């Protein structure tokens, strides 16, 4: 099994530079809770409920939920059902913005079991603790959910990858996350009523995780939030986000939005400050940094994943965007992570 990569795509970003994004996130309407703590020991792996099953179990009436996991100790991988594995370490926050069915596991291969077989069904009088594994090295995870009707979390738009991993930079944010973990663990260990958990805790944590993830997204500080609500741009962005590896033309994108090429190009430049194809390139680089930081994929595989047939062409585009080759960028992120 390849040695899992450490280091993440949002470890050193400045979350305060995106004033429009910050204002939009501050206005988000969210509701949810931390719902259980898990103690896994090697070897272990599980499969989550479907989005519909998760919503029905945790928040009846919701179509789907935003799921997040905080790694309190150890290391684990997460994979959208049928997707690539992304690795997370102690202090990292894993976000599944559309509540997609997913699998999680540890360092060693293990049989994947359905999560619903590991705990009693709700309602719960106190925060449940899930214990599973074969008694080896332990990984502790605090899990939570939120519900939001905001377009930012619309699965039809897919403004985010199915899963992303955030490492809060050292400082107040990282300390706050650790304090949140300690509090959730204390609640579960003392069997406090679930109603005693402040609902603002998961809300604040998710907002900060999203803020860090989007800090280097294309035009995050220049109209990105407005763009996903724009009747012309939203359909085109949905296509780009859902199929970033496709060889898009402006004509195809304009057709998806049922507008002319000139109007689409004008809207991209006015709201996002760049042409449609330039936005696509920037979005591909945004996705590539995440894949380099949290997967074991080689550069050639990532190049194809984000739409480049030739590794050399991808490397040139990546260096133009970041100032470093993919290999150098990954090595630097890994070195920083090992120092933390």
Phi, psi and omega in degrees: 000129182299148176295122182296142178287146172244166183092151189221169190284347185233034187281334186236009182292153177264107185287349185270352185282344185261080187296320179294317179296316181300316181297319180294318179293325178295336181267000182299139173262112184231148172214142182171196183196159164283130189244338170194165177244143182240139172239104182253141176234143180301134003261143182208154173191147177217163175243133182283173170291165172291163177306319181291319179294322178296315181296317181296324182286317190258332185212072182308135181103338178277147178284318176198166187237161169268125182250140173222152178230132174254125179277108182277332179199148176087202183215146180207169173241156175226143182216122170303146187307115181086002182258185181281156179277138173241138185261147179221145181241177181308130180091350179280153177244123177261128182239129171248092192295340180245010179063029182299149174300139185210169175238149176225151179196179182259201185288330183256150180294143182208161175294134180273121182249151177294135183299328184292346177277355187257355179211160176288144179291153176292165010282153180247136175281331178219164183299118182288156175240125178264126177237129184202146176136187187249015173092008179274208180304144190256142173235125179253134182226132173259126187246146180212169177219157172219159176235137178207138174265007183293142178303337178303331181249024177285117181295341177288330180276324180053056177291342179241162167295163179302329177213142171219155183243131181239133170251111178299135179295149179304139182136203185302320182296312180297320179295321179295318178298315179298321178295323178296319177299312181301321181293314180298320178296317180297320178300314183290322181292330182263005177053042177288152179302142180299330180292348181273356181279121178300124182290341180291339182300305178294329179296311180296321182294316180296316181301317180292322178296316178295319180301315180292319181297320185271000185301331179245017176291154181302124175058030178298334181259014184214060170096008183299317180297319177296324184296321182285354175253359184278128183296336177274314185282324186304313179297322179292318178296324178300319179292315181296318182289323181284329184225065184293339181275353180289148179276078186288146168242160178298325180297317178297315181295319179298322178297320180295332180263358180058043177225173178282159178299320182294320179293318180298314180298319179297316181294319177301313183292323183287316187270322185251354175073021180198164179286164178302317183288326175294320176299316179302315179299314180296321179294321177298320179292324176300314178292322182296321179297321177296318179293320178296324186279329191236008175232169177265005184298142173287167183298321181296320179294315180295321178303312179294323182298328182254015168104016180246124178288328184249131178300324182296318179296319178297315181299320178295315180296320180294319180293322176298323184281325188245344184088357181224155172289159179304317181296318179293319179299314180297317181298320180294318179295321179295318179297319180295318182297323181290338179279341184281000000 
